[in-house]
Amino acid sequence: ENEPLLTEKRSDTVEPGDALPDDLTRDELTLPNPEEPELARHYTRLSQMNWSIESGPYPLGSCTMKYNPPVTEDVAADPNAAVHPDRSADSIQGTVGLLAGLQDYLGRIGGMDAVTLQPPAGAAGEFTGIAVARAYHRANGEDRSEVLIPSSAHGTNFATAALAGYDVVELPSGEDGRVDMEALEAAVSEDTAALMLTNPNTVGLFERDIEAIADVVHDAGGLLYYDGANLNALLGRARPGDMGFDIMHYNVHKTFATPHGGGGPGAGPVGVTEELEPYLPNPRVAETGSGYELVESEDAIERVHGFQGNWLVLVKAYAYIARLGDSGLADASAKSVLNANYLAGQVDLAVPYGPFHHEFAATAGDAAAADVAKRMLDFGVHPPTTNWPEMVPEAMLTEPTEIESKQSLDDLAAAFDAALGSTAEERHDAPSRTTARRIDQTNAARDPRLSWQALDGE
Amino acid sequence: ENEPLLTEKRSDTVEPGDALPDDLTRDELTLPNPEEPELARHYTRLSQMNWSIESGPYPLGSCTMKYNPPVTEDVAADPNAAVHPDRSADSIQGTVGLLAGLQDYLGRIGGMDAVTLQPPAGAAGEFTGIAVARAYHRANGEDRSEVLIPSSAHGTNFATAALAGYDVVELPSGEDGRVDMEALEAAVSEDTAALMLTNPNTVGLFERDIEAIADVVHDAGGLLYYDGANLNALLGRARPGDMGFDIMHYNVHKTFATPHGGGGPGAGPVGVTEELEPYLPNPRVAETGSGYELVESEDAIERVHGFQGNWLVLVKAYAYIARLGDSGLADASAKSVLNANYLAGQVDLAVPYGPFHHEFAATAGDAAAADVAKRMLDFGVHPPTTNWPEMVPEAMLTEPTEIESKQSLDDLAAAFDAALGSTAEERHDAPSRTTARRIDQTNAARDPRLSWQALDGE
Amino acid sequence: MSGSPYAPHTDAETAAMLDAVGAADEAELFDIPDPVAFDGEFGIESRSEQALRRELSGLLAENDDLTEFLGRGHYEHYVPSVVDSLSKRSEFLTSYTQYQPEITQGFLQALFEYQSMLVELTGLEIANCSMYDAATALGEAALLADRVRSADGEVVLVPETLREGKRSVLANYVDGAALRVEEYPTEEGTADIDALDDAVGEETVFVYAETPTVRGCIEPNLAGIGEIADAAGALFCLGSDPVALSILEEPASVGADVVVGEAGVLGLPASYGMGLGLFACKEEFLRQVPGRLVGASEDTEGTRAYTLTLQTREQHIRKQRATSNICTNQAWVALRAAMHAAYLGADGLVDLAEDCVTLAQDLAQDIDDIVGLRAPVDDRHQFREFVVGTDQPAQAVADDLEAEGFAVHVIGQHRLQVCVTDANAHAADDLVAAFEEVAA
Amino acid sequence: MSGSPYAPHTDAETAAMLDAVGAADEAELFDIPDPVAFDGEFGIESRSEQALRRELSGLLAENDDLTEFLGRGHYEHYVPSVVDSLSKRSEFLTSYTQYQPEITQGFLQALFEYQSMLVELTGLEIANCSMYDAATALGEAALLADRVRSADGEVVLVPETLREGKRSVLANYVDGAALRVEEYPTEEGTADIDALDDAVGEETVFVYAETPTVRGCIEPNLAGIGEIADAAGALFCLGSDPVALSILEEPASVGADVVVGEAGVLGLPASYGMGLGLFACKEEFLRQVPGRLVGASEDTEGTRAYTLTLQTREQHIRKQRATSNICTNQAWVALRAAMHAAYLGADGLVDLAEDCVTLAQDLAQDIDDIVGLRAPVDDRHQFREFVVGTDQPAQAVADDLEAEGFAVHVIGQHRLQVCVTDANAHAADDLVAAFEEVAA
């Protein structure tokens, strides 16, 4: 049964009092006013209408939906973590010490020389990284205008390059699903500011030619940017810094399992080589003889967050990394790759590209991937990412992550196969066992009703 | 869909290592071994199959299911609250200070001179109180053998009296639903140790003759015991101590809204008059000039808990009382009585006895109360207590408490009426929209399977 | 805030509701004679949520921050975060007894699993949903003996070292049944078997022993105690806890008829003695078990489902003939204990239990190496804790340790007791250093 | 622990799975050329959960326990416990973007309600699900201006007092669009209207003003700023927050085209600058809005349902022609803000906002009464915070206050700034006493 909107329960209209003169104040304010027990019931009901990683498998490709250990919540809830960003570094050595520790950990994990923790999400990390590249080229007196991006890349890469003022040059994938070296060589020029690359790429393939790719880009004076979305596949097995990448971002809410309920918050720290360190945004944390301080660089790019980023997320990322350590991180990668390979072998779906790592892009073949996904909902699992990347027709990009057990993967495979084994009509009418049946997307966009005010009279 | 048992997921069998010689150790141990993500999913699913006060109305008569404010959880989670019971009082002045404060508050609320916080539940409070009465009579050289209890009383009263070694003398109710004075006078004798009374009684009626009742019992040398189950009806309006009660227990998990998930923990502090204070169990908390200390009485009864009772519950009770204060406590009672009266007027059910206070005992008439209750489940509410007290045929003892809004009560009334308006067959087949359909109680008792070990081979 | 923050009535709603019931105000609804009416002035001030939290965190901060090496019946093991986050889900935390099993399958199944784990740990067929704590479970066990033993005896035998809190609760419980508590001698912290044999007689209905004992000693001859009890027709009740039982002899295999103890060693942090009474027994006592029992059954569609069962034993049905007066129990704590046990699994529990042996052994050795101290005093295998002999007066040593930031038990003029688990093991070396400072 | 504690594989399962995929070990599944392979040695030690908590609580305890009177863009209001307990329910906390709306109606509805509350507070028709913080929302607003204004201008005008963090983020965001940030003068902490009028020209595409400003001053002439912007064909962007907007003039009524700001004043405790970017705008910009939008629709049974909509604006579909590169956002913080707002209700929000005025007024008065201090320095109504003039060097006064346990801002040689809300009001008298100690 549906839960009414808060405003359909009880609202109040009040006028401001006399703390301020009338000409500075609004006339009135109308908002819902549930008392606490009703508030609790409202959100409890809403929560029960929401899938989560604690509901069951959540194999959204490229999203790395891992179990979020509650211990990291407890660490972040420490009253001493609740400080204002304008505190002097001297008076919050715990906070800046933790940030210094996380910078250090991330540097080791990525093989990077320096890290900023400021970017509040992966896309913000991309923007930071490309802005660093821009500053680097400008400092060299170069006005490069292009960023190269494989067609299979995340949409954020393209949008980020555009946001930073670059023209996007899209690279077609080779037949093997990887970067086409010839196309790359043809595209690279003195206008190339950077190549943005995901590795393993978005169909899970390791770019085996990475050294050659780096050489091509570097030889043209460009920089190599690593999109950290798929880093969970490589922990302890390979490091972007060792592959020749100059800049990378980390999606700590993916790789390091910080909860990002409903779509965020995340954090997108950026690591760079020593050469690029001066361009990272101010301030950064540095260790001195007597403690930790905030330091600034004259050559730094402008900021990407009003303060120091998503602090509470960073605390949780630190806690996760420290909980796992070397062996835990390497095992996470190993099991995420094993799980993807095992699951792919259990489902009746073709997987055009391989060998893949932590995720695989299956094709639904004659079936509509989106419909298969809707039908999977009826079998009590969350479906994979559908219809992306476009190089795979009716793609079902599946990333089970390391947290699923063999039994869970077998159940998930059964859900895949049951959905595929359904008739096209059953799939088209799916889902039928969910809180809501299939939702009309077309009408939602054609007649946008984006607030309860817009529902008046319905 | 059902959730498998933990043991149906994964179990391990292990043997002890060599920390101890073999003759001191068991051969092996077999237990479920879900890893943390699976553990989280298991209990998340189980929780979603469980009604709670945050799910909706929970009008279980005599249970006082109130909203449990999360702020009291936060207070009790204070790391400083986590201390061992053998700490010296000097070193835990915070803990004993809080207990002293709660003793004081409870004394004021009940009109009692002294309070022990040791009893870990209401029934334990009853046992404490009756043991105090026993000690008092013994100290007076009297060997009284009977405890008088109205037939409408909670089962715990009878069981408690028996546990303390007393013969139970059951008092029939008068036609008006209250204590029958003539029956009382006939029953009282020099064997009377105590009369246990609930006020308002279990059909919500205030015992208007309470002063006369007290006189009759006291004149016979007996003591008057107050069962605090229904104290929520009287906060700020009347106090047991003022009515002539000598001993009372408080159900802090009811009246003071401490969560008692699944059936406990609660706490059942006991208040007594000055005369009886020496008999309260050791130790108690007392304020001295310089702080708080634990004190002992030579005449104290034996203990009712191995340590100091359910500390975490007591912290939450203190927090709840302090949050509400005088006006909040009085309002809680006022609204609980208003809600019961309003709801009774909205449902198509006869209520034989009145004027009632915080709860009313409606009769389902020709319908089976238990079946009406099962049918109510289909309308998304928790039904009332059924078939008790026995003085009302097909009783539906309903206690909405103060936390329900008018809208919520209207919805609840609609569920009552819809269930009553169903056919007998619909009621008999109910519920149909719940996690489980009607459960076979007879077979559960005839063929008890009380562990997963007992399910082997099923 | 002039009323309850948890009563949602607007003034308009209150007015409408009063109108519906035909009352001018709420006071009119109260049928209280004037002489016993109260004016509502408790003198308790209402605090805002924020002020409340500040006030109580300030009050609790008056507890000295000592590292506790305390046990003797209340033990702390590290409780993982996930137990907190799951057990505090409101569907669990704010529910009540499962009077309507069709909408409370979740808690019922969790309690069924809790019972099952105790069945595995004890080897006995029946475990109930919980008693209040180890002491009240012991009291209930003695009363069970009184009900099930045909013998005409009135003596309940316990070790002389039994913790006073338990002895006292037991005495209170058996008073009404006209039983009496007597003690049998101990030696090296465990039962003196010969003396026990002498103490047991025709009048004995119940023999209680613990392993580990209150001094942390593992009882070496449980089977012998069981035989003595059995020969006398007395019920043999064993006290232990789920961590210890993970490696110690299975109670069923040594003849225990009932197992009681503190199950809150799992799931509960240090909580000033709050507990969870473990109660398990042989199947033959099924109809005499105190407390709640969850059983498996089926619903009308034949699907497995759970329900409270055998309620005819209970007070709300059987009244004065009930097997106990217990009603509200420790169900939510049992849920936490089950979660904690499942988190650990068999291997985690066995590891934890073995740590309880080795940590105590190592710490005792370190303390024994200090001049002026001897540990363990008892010639037994120790579990979690042990007795320390001191040349200096024990109270003075303990006071000095407290000044150094440590709490230990004083149990005699020259006797301390020290408890070490995974919860405080990180500070064991610091404790040893403090002992070295103060013991000389 | 030798592997991840969150990878559930037993050795037997791992073996079976490897067998199924035809690999001898996991390493075989990695297609990584040797030259770029890594040996796995980060040098990061794995901690047990317990050790981790002890270590990090120890580390964070190195933060000095100061009572903060700090604001300037990051504000703390007391967040009720119920917001924590509800928002941390795992179904909310551990979910992700609602790609499958049929099983994520709960979060979608909560975000729809969040959007609706901002619509009410701003009077504008559209609010998105969140940006990262106030600064990035400002940057996005300037880029929206660039997209929707046909004018050929390249200047983005902001007050000279704008917090540096915001100015810098804005400059970063507009760099790629070849816009530049210029400042207009202020007077008494708010816009100098005449100077602003002079500063605005044909090249201006965007005028930004705040109320309250970073100095806590309530802008007295918002409508005038709106008119100046409008006359120049520039977009008028107002910066504020949901608490202030509860009583201040409705942005729509003063001509605001876009409202940005920090919505994390609700729902978030002090969190070292972590925020929640408020973004609302007129309906005419609907197809140019950055970020996620939840809309109402119907399912096949005609029941109202919610879904992410107008996704063709977004990066995962529109790529380099998207309205923003944002993907992961602050949805869970928005959930908390919505919960907090609903908890307060209109009356609670208005009360809180009025407290922000009167608390600041009273504290400024008390400080002004101290010899050597003047407050507020600006001749404006203040909200939450105000500037203090000091005879002594401001840094020295602040250092002395820190020694007394208080943190305030130093914003000039003889200028401090002080922020007071419900979260620290209980300590305001103590702060005044400390000022008296140190200001002389």
Coordinates of N, CA and C in Angstrom, one line a residue, chain A residues 343-389:
Chain A
L343 N 29.6 -16.0 -11.8 CA 28.2 -15.7 -12.2 C 28.0 -15.7 -13.7
A344 N 28.9 -15.2 -14.4 CA 28.8 -15.1 -15.9 C 28.6 -16.6 -16.4
G345 N 29.3 -17.5 -15.8 CA 29.2 -18.9 -16.2 C 27.9 -19.6 -15.8
Q346 N 27.2 -19.0 -14.9 CA 26.0 -19.6 -14.4 C 24.7 -19.2 -15.2
V347 N 24.8 -18.0 -15.9 CA 23.6 -17.5 -16.5 C 23.6 -17.8 -18.0
D348 N 22.4 -17.9 -18.5 CA 22.2 -18.3 -19.9 C 22.3 -17.0 -20.8
L349 N 23.4 -16.4 -20.7 CA 23.6 -15.1 -21.5 C 24.9 -15.1 -22.1
A350 N 25.0 -14.6 -23.3 CA 26.3 -14.5 -24.0 C 27.0 -13.2 -23.4
V351 N 28.3 -13.4 -23.3 CA 29.1 -12.3 -22.9 C 30.2 -12.0 -24.0
P352 N 30.0 -11.0 -24.8 CA 30.8 -10.8 -26.0 C 32.3 -10.6 -25.7
Y353 N 32.6 -9.9 -24.6 CA 34.0 -9.5 -24.4 C 34.6 -10.2 -23.2
G354 N 35.9 -10.5 -23.3 CA 36.6 -11.1 -22.2 C 38.1 -11.1 -22.5
P355 N 38.9 -11.6 -21.6 CA 38.5 -12.0 -20.2 C 38.2 -10.7 -19.4
F356 N 37.0 -10.8 -18.7 CA 36.6 -9.6 -17.9 C 37.1 -9.9 -16.5
H357 N 36.9 -8.8 -15.7 CA 37.4 -8.9 -14.3 C 36.2 -8.8 -13.3
H358 N 35.9 -7.7 -12.7 CA 35.0 -7.6 -11.7 C 33.5 -7.4 -12.2
E359 N 33.4 -7.2 -13.5 CA 32.0 -7.1 -14.1 C 32.1 -7.6 -15.5
F360 N 30.9 -7.9 -16.0 CA 30.8 -8.4 -17.3 C 29.6 -7.8 -18.0
A361 N 29.7 -7.6 -19.3 CA 28.6 -7.0 -20.1 C 28.0 -8.1 -20.9
A362 N 26.9 -8.7 -20.3 CA 26.2 -9.7 -21.1 C 25.2 -9.1 -22.0
T363 N 24.8 -9.8 -23.0 CA 23.8 -9.3 -23.9 C 22.5 -10.1 -23.7
A364 N 21.4 -9.4 -23.7 CA 20.1 -10.1 -23.6 C 19.6 -10.7 -24.9
G365 N 20.4 -10.4 -25.9 CA 20.1 -11.0 -27.2 C 18.8 -10.5 -27.8
D366 N 17.9 -11.4 -28.1 CA 16.7 -10.9 -28.7 C 15.7 -10.2 -27.7
A367 N 16.0 -10.4 -26.5 CA 15.1 -9.8 -25.5 C 15.5 -8.4 -25.2
A368 N 14.6 -7.6 -24.8 CA 14.9 -6.2 -24.4 C 15.5 -6.2 -23.0
A369 N 16.8 -5.7 -22.9 CA 17.5 -5.8 -21.6 C 16.7 -5.1 -20.5
A370 N 16.0 -4.0 -20.8 CA 15.3 -3.3 -19.8 C 14.1 -4.1 -19.3
D371 N 13.5 -4.9 -20.2 CA 12.4 -5.7 -19.8 C 12.8 -6.9 -18.9
V372 N 14.0 -7.5 -19.3 CA 14.5 -8.5 -18.5 C 14.8 -8.0 -17.1
A373 N 15.3 -6.8 -17.1 CA 15.6 -6.3 -15.7 C 14.3 -6.1 -14.9
K374 N 13.3 -5.6 -15.5 CA 12.0 -5.4 -14.8 C 11.5 -6.8 -14.3
R375 N 11.6 -7.8 -15.2 CA 11.2 -9.1 -14.8 C 12.0 -9.7 -13.6
M376 N 13.3 -9.4 -13.6 CA 14.1 -9.8 -12.5 C 13.6 -9.3 -11.1
L377 N 13.0 -8.1 -11.2 CA 12.5 -7.6 -9.9 C 11.5 -8.5 -9.3
D378 N 10.8 -9.2 -10.1 CA 9.8 -10.2 -9.6 C 10.4 -11.4 -8.9
F379 N 11.7 -11.6 -9.1 CA 12.3 -12.7 -8.5 C 13.2 -12.3 -7.3
G380 N 13.0 -11.0 -6.8 CA 13.5 -10.6 -5.5 C 15.0 -10.2 -5.6
V381 N 15.5 -9.8 -6.7 CA 16.8 -9.3 -6.8 C 16.8 -7.9 -7.5
H382 N 17.9 -7.2 -7.3 CA 18.1 -6.0 -8.1 C 18.8 -6.4 -9.4
P383 N 18.3 -5.9 -10.6 CA 18.9 -6.3 -11.8 C 20.2 -5.5 -12.1
P384 N 21.0 -5.9 -13.1 CA 22.2 -5.1 -13.5 C 21.8 -3.8 -14.2
T385 N 22.9 -3.1 -14.5 CA 22.8 -1.9 -15.3 C 22.4 -2.4 -16.7
T386 N 21.5 -1.7 -17.3 CA 21.0 -2.1 -18.7 C 21.3 -1.1 -19.7
N387 N 21.5 -1.6 -21.0 CA 21.7 -0.8 -22.2 C 22.9 0.1 -22.1
W388 N 23.8 -0.3 -21.4 CA 25.1 0.4 -21.3 C 26.2 -0.5 -20.9
P389 N 27.4 -0.5 -21.4 CA 27.8 0.4 -22.5 C 27.2 0.0 -23.9

